[in-house]
XYZ file of C-alpha atoms in Angstrom:
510
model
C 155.416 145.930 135.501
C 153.188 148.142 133.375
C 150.170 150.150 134.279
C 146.699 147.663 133.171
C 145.420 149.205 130.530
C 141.383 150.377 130.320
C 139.089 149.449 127.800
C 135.542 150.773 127.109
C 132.715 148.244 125.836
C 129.871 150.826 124.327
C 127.281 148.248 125.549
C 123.435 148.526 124.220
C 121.067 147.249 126.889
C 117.852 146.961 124.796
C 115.308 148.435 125.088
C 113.970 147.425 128.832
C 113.231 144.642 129.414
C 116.486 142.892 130.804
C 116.003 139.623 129.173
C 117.337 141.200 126.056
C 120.627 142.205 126.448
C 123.149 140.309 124.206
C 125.169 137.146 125.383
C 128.522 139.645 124.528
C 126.979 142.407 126.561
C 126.294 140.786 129.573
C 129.964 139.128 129.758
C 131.059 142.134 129.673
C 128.609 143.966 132.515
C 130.088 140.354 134.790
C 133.856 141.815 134.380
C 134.144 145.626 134.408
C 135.068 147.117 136.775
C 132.823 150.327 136.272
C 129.710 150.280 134.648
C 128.243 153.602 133.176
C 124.500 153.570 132.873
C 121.746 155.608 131.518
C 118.258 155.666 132.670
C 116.829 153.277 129.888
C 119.069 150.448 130.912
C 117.449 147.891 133.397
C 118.483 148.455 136.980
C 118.104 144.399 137.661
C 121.052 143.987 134.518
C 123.122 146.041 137.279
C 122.882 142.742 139.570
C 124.852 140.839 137.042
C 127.810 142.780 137.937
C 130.843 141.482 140.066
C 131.184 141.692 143.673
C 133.169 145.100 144.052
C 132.385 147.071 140.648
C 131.058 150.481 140.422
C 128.115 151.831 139.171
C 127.734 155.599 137.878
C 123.857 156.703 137.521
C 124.489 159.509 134.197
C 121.153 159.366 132.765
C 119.318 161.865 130.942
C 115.550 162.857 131.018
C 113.974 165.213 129.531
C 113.478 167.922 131.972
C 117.515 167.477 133.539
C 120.312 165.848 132.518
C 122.766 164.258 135.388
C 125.732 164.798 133.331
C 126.563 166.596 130.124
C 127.196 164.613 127.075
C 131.102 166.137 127.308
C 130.846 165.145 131.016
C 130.211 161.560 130.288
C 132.339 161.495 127.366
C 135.461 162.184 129.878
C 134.505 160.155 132.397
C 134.479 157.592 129.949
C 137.965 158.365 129.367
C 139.225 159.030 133.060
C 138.012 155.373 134.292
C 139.497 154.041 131.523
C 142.977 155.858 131.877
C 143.061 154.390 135.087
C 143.507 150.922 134.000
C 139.634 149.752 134.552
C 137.491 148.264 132.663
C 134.097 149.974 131.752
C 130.945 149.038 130.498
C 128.972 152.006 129.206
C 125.610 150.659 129.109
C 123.558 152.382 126.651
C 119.673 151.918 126.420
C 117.996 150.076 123.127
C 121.672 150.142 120.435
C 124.521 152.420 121.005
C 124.548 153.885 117.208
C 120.867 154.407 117.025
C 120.124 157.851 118.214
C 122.606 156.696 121.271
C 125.297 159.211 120.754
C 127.391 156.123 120.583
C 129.160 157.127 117.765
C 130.310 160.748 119.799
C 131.549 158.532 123.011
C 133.952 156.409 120.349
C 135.089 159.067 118.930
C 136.152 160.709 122.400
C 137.710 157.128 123.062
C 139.495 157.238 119.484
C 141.242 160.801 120.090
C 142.620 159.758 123.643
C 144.165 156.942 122.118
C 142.033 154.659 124.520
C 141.158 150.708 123.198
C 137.267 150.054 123.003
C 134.385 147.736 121.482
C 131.069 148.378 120.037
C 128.469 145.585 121.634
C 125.112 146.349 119.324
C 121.956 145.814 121.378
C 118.288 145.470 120.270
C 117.337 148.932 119.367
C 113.805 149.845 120.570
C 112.663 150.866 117.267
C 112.110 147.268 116.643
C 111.973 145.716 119.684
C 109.228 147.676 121.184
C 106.568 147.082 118.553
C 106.972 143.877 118.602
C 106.607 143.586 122.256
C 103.065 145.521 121.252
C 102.572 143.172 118.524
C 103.462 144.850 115.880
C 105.701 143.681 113.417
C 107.093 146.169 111.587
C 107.528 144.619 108.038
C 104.807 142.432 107.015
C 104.331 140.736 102.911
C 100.705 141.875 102.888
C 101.384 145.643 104.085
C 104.717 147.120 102.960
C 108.414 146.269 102.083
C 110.527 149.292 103.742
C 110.669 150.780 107.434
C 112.394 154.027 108.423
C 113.468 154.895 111.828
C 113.766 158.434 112.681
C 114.656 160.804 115.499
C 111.458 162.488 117.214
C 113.618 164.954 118.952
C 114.475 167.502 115.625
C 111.804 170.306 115.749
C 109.400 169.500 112.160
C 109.219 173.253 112.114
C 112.560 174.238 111.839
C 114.759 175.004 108.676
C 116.851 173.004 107.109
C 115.618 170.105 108.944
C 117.874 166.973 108.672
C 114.351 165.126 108.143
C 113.492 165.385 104.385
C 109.276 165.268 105.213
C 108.447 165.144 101.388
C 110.023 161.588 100.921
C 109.285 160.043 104.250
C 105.801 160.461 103.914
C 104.660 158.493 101.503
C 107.619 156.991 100.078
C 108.360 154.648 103.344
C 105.566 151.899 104.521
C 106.359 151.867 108.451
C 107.388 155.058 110.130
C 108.646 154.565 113.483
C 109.601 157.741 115.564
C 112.011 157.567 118.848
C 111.865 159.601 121.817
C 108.762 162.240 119.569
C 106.184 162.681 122.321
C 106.890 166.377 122.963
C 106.825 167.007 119.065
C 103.761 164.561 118.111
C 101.116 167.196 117.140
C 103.761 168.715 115.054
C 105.319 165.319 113.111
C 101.455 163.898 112.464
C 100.798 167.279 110.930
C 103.861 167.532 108.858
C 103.356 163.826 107.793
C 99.869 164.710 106.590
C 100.663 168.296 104.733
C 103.142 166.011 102.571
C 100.765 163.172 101.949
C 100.069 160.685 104.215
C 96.366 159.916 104.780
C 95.118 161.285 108.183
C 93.768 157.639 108.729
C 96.969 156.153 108.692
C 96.859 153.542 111.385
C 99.231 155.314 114.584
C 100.339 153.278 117.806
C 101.811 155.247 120.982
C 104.252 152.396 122.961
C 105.046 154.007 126.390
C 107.265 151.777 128.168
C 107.770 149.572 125.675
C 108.792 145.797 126.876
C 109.091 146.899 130.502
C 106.173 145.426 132.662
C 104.453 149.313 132.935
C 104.607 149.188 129.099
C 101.063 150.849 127.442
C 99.869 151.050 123.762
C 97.553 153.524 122.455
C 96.381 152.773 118.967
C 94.831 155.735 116.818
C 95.658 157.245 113.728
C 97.349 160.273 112.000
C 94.373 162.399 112.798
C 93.632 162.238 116.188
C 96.528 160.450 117.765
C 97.603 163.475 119.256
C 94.192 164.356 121.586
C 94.173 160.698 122.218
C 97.631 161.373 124.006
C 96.631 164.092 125.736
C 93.698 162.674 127.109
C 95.248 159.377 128.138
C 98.565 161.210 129.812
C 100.890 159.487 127.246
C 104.733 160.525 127.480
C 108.241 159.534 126.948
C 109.685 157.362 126.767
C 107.759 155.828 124.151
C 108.191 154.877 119.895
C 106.016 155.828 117.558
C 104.877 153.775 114.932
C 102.899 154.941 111.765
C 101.527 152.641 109.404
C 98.453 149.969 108.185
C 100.827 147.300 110.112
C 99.691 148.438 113.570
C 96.093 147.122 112.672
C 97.846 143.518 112.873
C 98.213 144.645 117.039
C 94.673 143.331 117.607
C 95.402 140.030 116.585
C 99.161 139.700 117.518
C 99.441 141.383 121.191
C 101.172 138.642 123.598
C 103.082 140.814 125.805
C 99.979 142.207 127.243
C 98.329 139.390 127.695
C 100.600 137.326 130.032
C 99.064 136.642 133.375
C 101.355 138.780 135.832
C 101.796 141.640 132.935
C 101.664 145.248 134.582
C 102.456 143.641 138.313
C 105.683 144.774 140.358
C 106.622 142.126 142.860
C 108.954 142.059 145.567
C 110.918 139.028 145.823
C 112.166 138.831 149.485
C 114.095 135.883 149.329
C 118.066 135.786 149.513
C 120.131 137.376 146.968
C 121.534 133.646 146.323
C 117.990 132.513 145.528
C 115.792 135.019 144.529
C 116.754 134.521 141.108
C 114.667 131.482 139.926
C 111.426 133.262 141.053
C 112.277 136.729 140.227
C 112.757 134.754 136.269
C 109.344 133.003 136.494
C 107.827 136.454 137.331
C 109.374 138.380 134.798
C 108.333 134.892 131.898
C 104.758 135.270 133.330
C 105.079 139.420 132.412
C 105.151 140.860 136.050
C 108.392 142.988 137.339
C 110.440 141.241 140.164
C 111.572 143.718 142.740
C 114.317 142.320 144.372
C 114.159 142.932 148.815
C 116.618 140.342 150.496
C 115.529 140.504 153.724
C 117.593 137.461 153.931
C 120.819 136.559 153.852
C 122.426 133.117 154.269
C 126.098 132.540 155.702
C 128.450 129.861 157.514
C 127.376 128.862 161.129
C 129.598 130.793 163.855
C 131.075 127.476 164.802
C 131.624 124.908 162.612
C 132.847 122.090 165.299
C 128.855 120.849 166.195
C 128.786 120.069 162.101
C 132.222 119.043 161.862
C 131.716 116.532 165.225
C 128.315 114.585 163.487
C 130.721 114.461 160.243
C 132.690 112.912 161.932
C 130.608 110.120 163.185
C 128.751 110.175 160.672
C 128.510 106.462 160.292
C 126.592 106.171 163.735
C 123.360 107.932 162.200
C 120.164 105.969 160.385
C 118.213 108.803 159.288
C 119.783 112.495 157.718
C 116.912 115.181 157.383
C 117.339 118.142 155.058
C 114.945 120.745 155.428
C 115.996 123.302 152.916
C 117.833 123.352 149.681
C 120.124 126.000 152.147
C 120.803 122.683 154.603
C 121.994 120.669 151.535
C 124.003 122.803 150.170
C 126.247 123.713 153.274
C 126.385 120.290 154.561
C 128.030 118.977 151.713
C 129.901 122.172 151.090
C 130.983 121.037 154.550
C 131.495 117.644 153.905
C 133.923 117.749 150.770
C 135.846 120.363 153.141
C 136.915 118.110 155.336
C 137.740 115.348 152.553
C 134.606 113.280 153.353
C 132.135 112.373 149.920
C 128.867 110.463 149.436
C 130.382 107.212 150.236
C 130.632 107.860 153.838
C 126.539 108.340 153.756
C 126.321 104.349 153.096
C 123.599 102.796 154.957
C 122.117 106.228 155.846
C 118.474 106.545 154.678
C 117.530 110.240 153.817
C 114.802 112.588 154.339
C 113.969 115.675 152.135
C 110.982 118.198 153.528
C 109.874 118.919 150.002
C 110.734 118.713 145.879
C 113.213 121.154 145.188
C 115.368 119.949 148.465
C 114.902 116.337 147.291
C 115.850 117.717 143.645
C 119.226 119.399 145.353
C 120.330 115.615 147.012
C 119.389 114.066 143.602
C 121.361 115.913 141.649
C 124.187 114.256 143.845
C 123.186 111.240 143.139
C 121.952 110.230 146.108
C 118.518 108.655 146.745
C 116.054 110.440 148.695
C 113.675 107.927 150.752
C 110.840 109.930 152.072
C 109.420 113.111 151.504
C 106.145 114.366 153.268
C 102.935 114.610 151.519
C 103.118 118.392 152.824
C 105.985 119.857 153.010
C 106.466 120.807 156.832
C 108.195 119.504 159.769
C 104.827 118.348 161.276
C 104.270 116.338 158.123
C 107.393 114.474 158.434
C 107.046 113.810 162.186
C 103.515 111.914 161.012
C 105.611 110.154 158.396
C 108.661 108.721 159.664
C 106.374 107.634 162.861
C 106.242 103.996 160.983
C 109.122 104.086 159.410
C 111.529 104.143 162.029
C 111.514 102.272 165.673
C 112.936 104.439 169.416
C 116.781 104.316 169.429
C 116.980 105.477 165.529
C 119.792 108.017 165.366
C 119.073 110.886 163.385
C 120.718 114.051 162.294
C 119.188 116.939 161.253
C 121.547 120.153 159.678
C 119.769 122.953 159.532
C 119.388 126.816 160.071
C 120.429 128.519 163.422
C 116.889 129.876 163.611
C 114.765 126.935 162.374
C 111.360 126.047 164.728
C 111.896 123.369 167.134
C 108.583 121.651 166.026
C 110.741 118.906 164.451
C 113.547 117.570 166.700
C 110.849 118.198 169.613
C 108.717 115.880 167.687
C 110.796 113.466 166.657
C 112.458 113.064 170.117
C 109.000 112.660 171.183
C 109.111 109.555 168.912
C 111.991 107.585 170.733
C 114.678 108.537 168.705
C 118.303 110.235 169.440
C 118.471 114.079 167.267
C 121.676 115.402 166.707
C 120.598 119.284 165.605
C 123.353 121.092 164.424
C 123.728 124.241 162.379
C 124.677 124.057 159.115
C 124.168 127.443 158.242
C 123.126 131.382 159.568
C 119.970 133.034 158.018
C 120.714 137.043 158.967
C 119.543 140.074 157.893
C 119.645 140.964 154.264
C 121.196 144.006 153.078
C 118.178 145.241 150.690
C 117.515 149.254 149.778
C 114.597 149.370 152.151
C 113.929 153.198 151.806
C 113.595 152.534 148.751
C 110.975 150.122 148.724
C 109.322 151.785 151.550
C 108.504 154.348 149.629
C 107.501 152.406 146.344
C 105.143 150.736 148.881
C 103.804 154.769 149.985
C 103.525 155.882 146.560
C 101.564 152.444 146.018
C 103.519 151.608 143.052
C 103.942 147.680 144.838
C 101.000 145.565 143.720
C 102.070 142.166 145.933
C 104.708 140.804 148.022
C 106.266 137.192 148.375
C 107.099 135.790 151.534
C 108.836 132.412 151.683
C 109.607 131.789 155.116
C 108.678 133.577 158.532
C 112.614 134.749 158.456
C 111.506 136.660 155.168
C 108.145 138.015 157.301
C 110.038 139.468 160.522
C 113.158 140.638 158.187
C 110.853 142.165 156.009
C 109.103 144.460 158.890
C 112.157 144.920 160.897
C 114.055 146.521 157.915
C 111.068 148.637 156.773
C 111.213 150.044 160.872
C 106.982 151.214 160.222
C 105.312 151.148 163.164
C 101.950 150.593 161.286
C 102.528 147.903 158.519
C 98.773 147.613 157.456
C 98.647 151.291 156.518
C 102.039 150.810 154.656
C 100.524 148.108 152.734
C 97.017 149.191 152.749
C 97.181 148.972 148.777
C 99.869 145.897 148.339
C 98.494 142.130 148.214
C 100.820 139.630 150.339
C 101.432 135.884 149.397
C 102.752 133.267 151.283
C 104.393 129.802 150.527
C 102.752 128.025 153.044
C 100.937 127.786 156.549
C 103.991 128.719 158.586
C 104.948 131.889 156.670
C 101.452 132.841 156.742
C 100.822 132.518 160.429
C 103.767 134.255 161.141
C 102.655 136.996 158.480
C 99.571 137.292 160.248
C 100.425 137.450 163.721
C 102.455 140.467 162.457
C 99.363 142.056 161.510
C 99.643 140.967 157.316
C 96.577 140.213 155.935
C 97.383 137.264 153.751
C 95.716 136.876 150.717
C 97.410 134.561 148.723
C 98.759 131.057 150.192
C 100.492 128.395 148.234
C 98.295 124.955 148.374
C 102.042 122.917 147.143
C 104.625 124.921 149.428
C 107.418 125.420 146.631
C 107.919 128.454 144.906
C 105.962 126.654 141.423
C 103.237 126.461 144.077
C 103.378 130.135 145.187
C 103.720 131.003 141.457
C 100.600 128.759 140.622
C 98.426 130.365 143.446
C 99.167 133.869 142.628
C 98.415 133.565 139.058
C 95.438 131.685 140.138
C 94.499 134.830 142.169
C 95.053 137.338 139.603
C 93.061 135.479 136.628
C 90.345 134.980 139.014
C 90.175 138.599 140.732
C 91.422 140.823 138.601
């Protein structure tokens, strides 16, 4: 049998934000085996990959490079010599001012298979996230893109300065911040009006992105002044006045906010997405983890007999999802539920049961264990058998209560919440630096993990500058008897609740 043979997919990322990667691109990121990335391309696209695959940091910034273009050129060609698959994940496109076309060419001479996946190149991409379009009817009908890296000074520039000036509508410059004094000057010597309309994007669809708007003449000292550097596009030209009236990005009601998402690397995707559509960046932290109980014979034994309970009580999508995991396992289905009236502690763990096609009959007006306690008291009568699969760690509040109530509770685990396995020095020292602006907590599990993993012996100093938000009551007492000051709590306890009350926070406080 033959050695596999590598391929290379020359991937463009976009320009930032993750969201716009291609459908091609990110099949590809799910199946290599090695994925090659540059500083441009979003770190949370590196989650998509498969359990296993490797990830080789070469990026380039302007003060050091990590590798050599040669360098990565040949590891491109190594990995893929030894049978993997690669994904070379290039920021904004590959062939715009991505030395794309170099790494292909390396590929071509060693005789090595590879595929060119265009992404959204920045020079388009980025103005429009500062709404800016860069054609537009009423202002011009042409658009050049050029390289802000080639000195305007130098002879025989590749840049001819005459032509561009005057003879494109939108300029847009990549990667020119250290030579901006230099290309507004050269664009006005050959024509261009000093009040040309000019727009600095720093950033540019990432949550940190800025705009500075200004024009041809003082752009420059406006830089200066406000700190402006790469990465950022330039854009010269009367359609940045339509920014005023366009800008959407901005304006979204998380924009400019990194959040840490806490919850389990199996959830934490639906909120991290509702974060990043309301403009904020989700900084994934699983402080959780969720697996299969130690012993599975508790479960297996209520299976079993299943037909002797009245009542089955989910309290957690998590509960759900391993019983019947559990259930189809050993050959049981829905069917053998007949008869057995169900109980879901909120929305989204009724939703889970529904989407089985099974009926839930009661959830709590709250959704907590004490609230279901207060509602099943008259809808049930002492003797009722009920089982409740849940997590090893869950409070007792509920089969205290409800054994309080008369009835017979089975508890049994269903599944194991443990320790997640996120890069806490990391985010202990985004939280130092203050770069964190809130936290989510959705369960006390998320609260103790969190602190335990972070190993500070003084958390209110640590997040002295970071906002916390809870779900609901529980999380927050727990948050608070750690020494959290809470200062957002969900009023519905479901993450559209959480999302609703921090949004609510930040349109009315900030």
């Amino acid at each position: 049998m033959g050695v596999k043979k590598g391929i290379v997919y020359l991937i463009g990322a976009g320009p930032g934000d993750p969201g716009l990667i291609t459908v091609k691109g990110l099949e590809c990121i799910k199946k290599a085996d090695v994925i090659v990335y540059d500083r441009l391309a979003s770190p949370r696209l590196l989650n998509q990959r498969r359990p296993g695959a490797e990830c080789i940091f070469v990026g380039k910034q302007p003060d050091r490079h990590t590798l050599t273009q040669e360098e990565i050129n040949q590891l491109l060609v190594e990995k893929a010599k030894a049978g993997l698959t690669v994904a070379r994940l290039k920021g904004g496109d590959p062939f715009v001012f991505g030395r794309g076309g170099e790494e292909a060419e390396e590929l071509v001479r060693h005789g090595i298979p590879f595929e060119i996946i265009p992404g959204i190149t920045s020079a388009i991409a980025v103005p429009a996230y500062a709404g800016i379009p860069i054609t537009h009817r009423d202002y011009n009908s042409s658009f050049a893109v050029i390289t802000g890296n080639e000195d305007p000074a130098k002879e025989n520039s590749k840049i001819d300065w005459a032509k561009i000036s005057t003879g494109i509508g939108t300029l847009v410059f990549l990667m020119g911040m250290g030579k901006l004094p230099a290309i507004t000057s050269k664009l006005i010597e050959h024509g261009r009006a000093p009040e040309t309309p000019v727009a600095l994007i720093c950033w540019g669809t990432h949550p940190e992105q800025q705009t500075l708007v200004g024009n041809l003449g003082n752009i420059s000292r406006l830089a200066v002044e406000k700190g402006f550097k790469n990465p950022a596009v330039i854009v010269v030209g009367e359609v940045v006045t339509l920014r005023s009236k366009l800008q959407w990005y901005e304006n979204k009601p998380l924009f400019g906010k990194k959040i840490i998402v806490t919850r389990s690397r199996e959830q934490a995707s639906s909120l991290s997405q509702a974060i990043a559509d309301l403009g904020g960046e989700p900084v994934e932290f699983p402080t959780i983890s969720i697996a299969e109980p130690e012993d599975y014979a508790p479960l297996d034994r209520a299976i079993a007999n299943i037909s002797l309970y009245d009542w089955l009580i989910f309290t957690s999508v998590n509960g759900v999802t391993y019983f019947f995991n559990r259930l189809r396992t050993l050959n049981y289905d829905i069917r053998d539920l007949a008869g057995i009236r169900i109980c879901a502690i909120g929305p989204q763990t009724a939703e889970a049961l529904q989407s089985m096609m099974l009926k839930v009959d009661y959830i709590p007006a709250e959704y907590q264990a004490e609230e279901i306690i207060k509602g099943l008291k008259d809808k049930i009568t002492p003797g009722t058998r009920v089982l409740l699969p849940r997590a090893d760690i869950a409070r007792n509040v509920l089969p205290e209560g409800l054994a309080g109530l008369g009835l017979i509770v089975d508890e049994v685990i269903a599944y194991r919440t443990v320790t997640g396995q996120g890069n806490s020095q990391l985010i202990k020292q985004m939280l130092e630096e203050g770069e964190i602006d809130l936290i989510t907590f959705t369960s006390s599990s998320t609260v103790q993990n969190f602190l335990s993993m972070l190993k500070t012996s003084d958390p209110v100093s640590l997040l002295a500058n970071t906002r916390v938000a809870c779900i609901g009551p529980i999380t927050a007492r727990t948050a608070m008897e750690m020494g959290l000051t809470v200062d957002i709590q969900a009023k519905e306890y479901t993450i559209k609740g959480l999302l609703e009350a921090i949004v609510k926070y930040y349109s009315q406080y900030h």
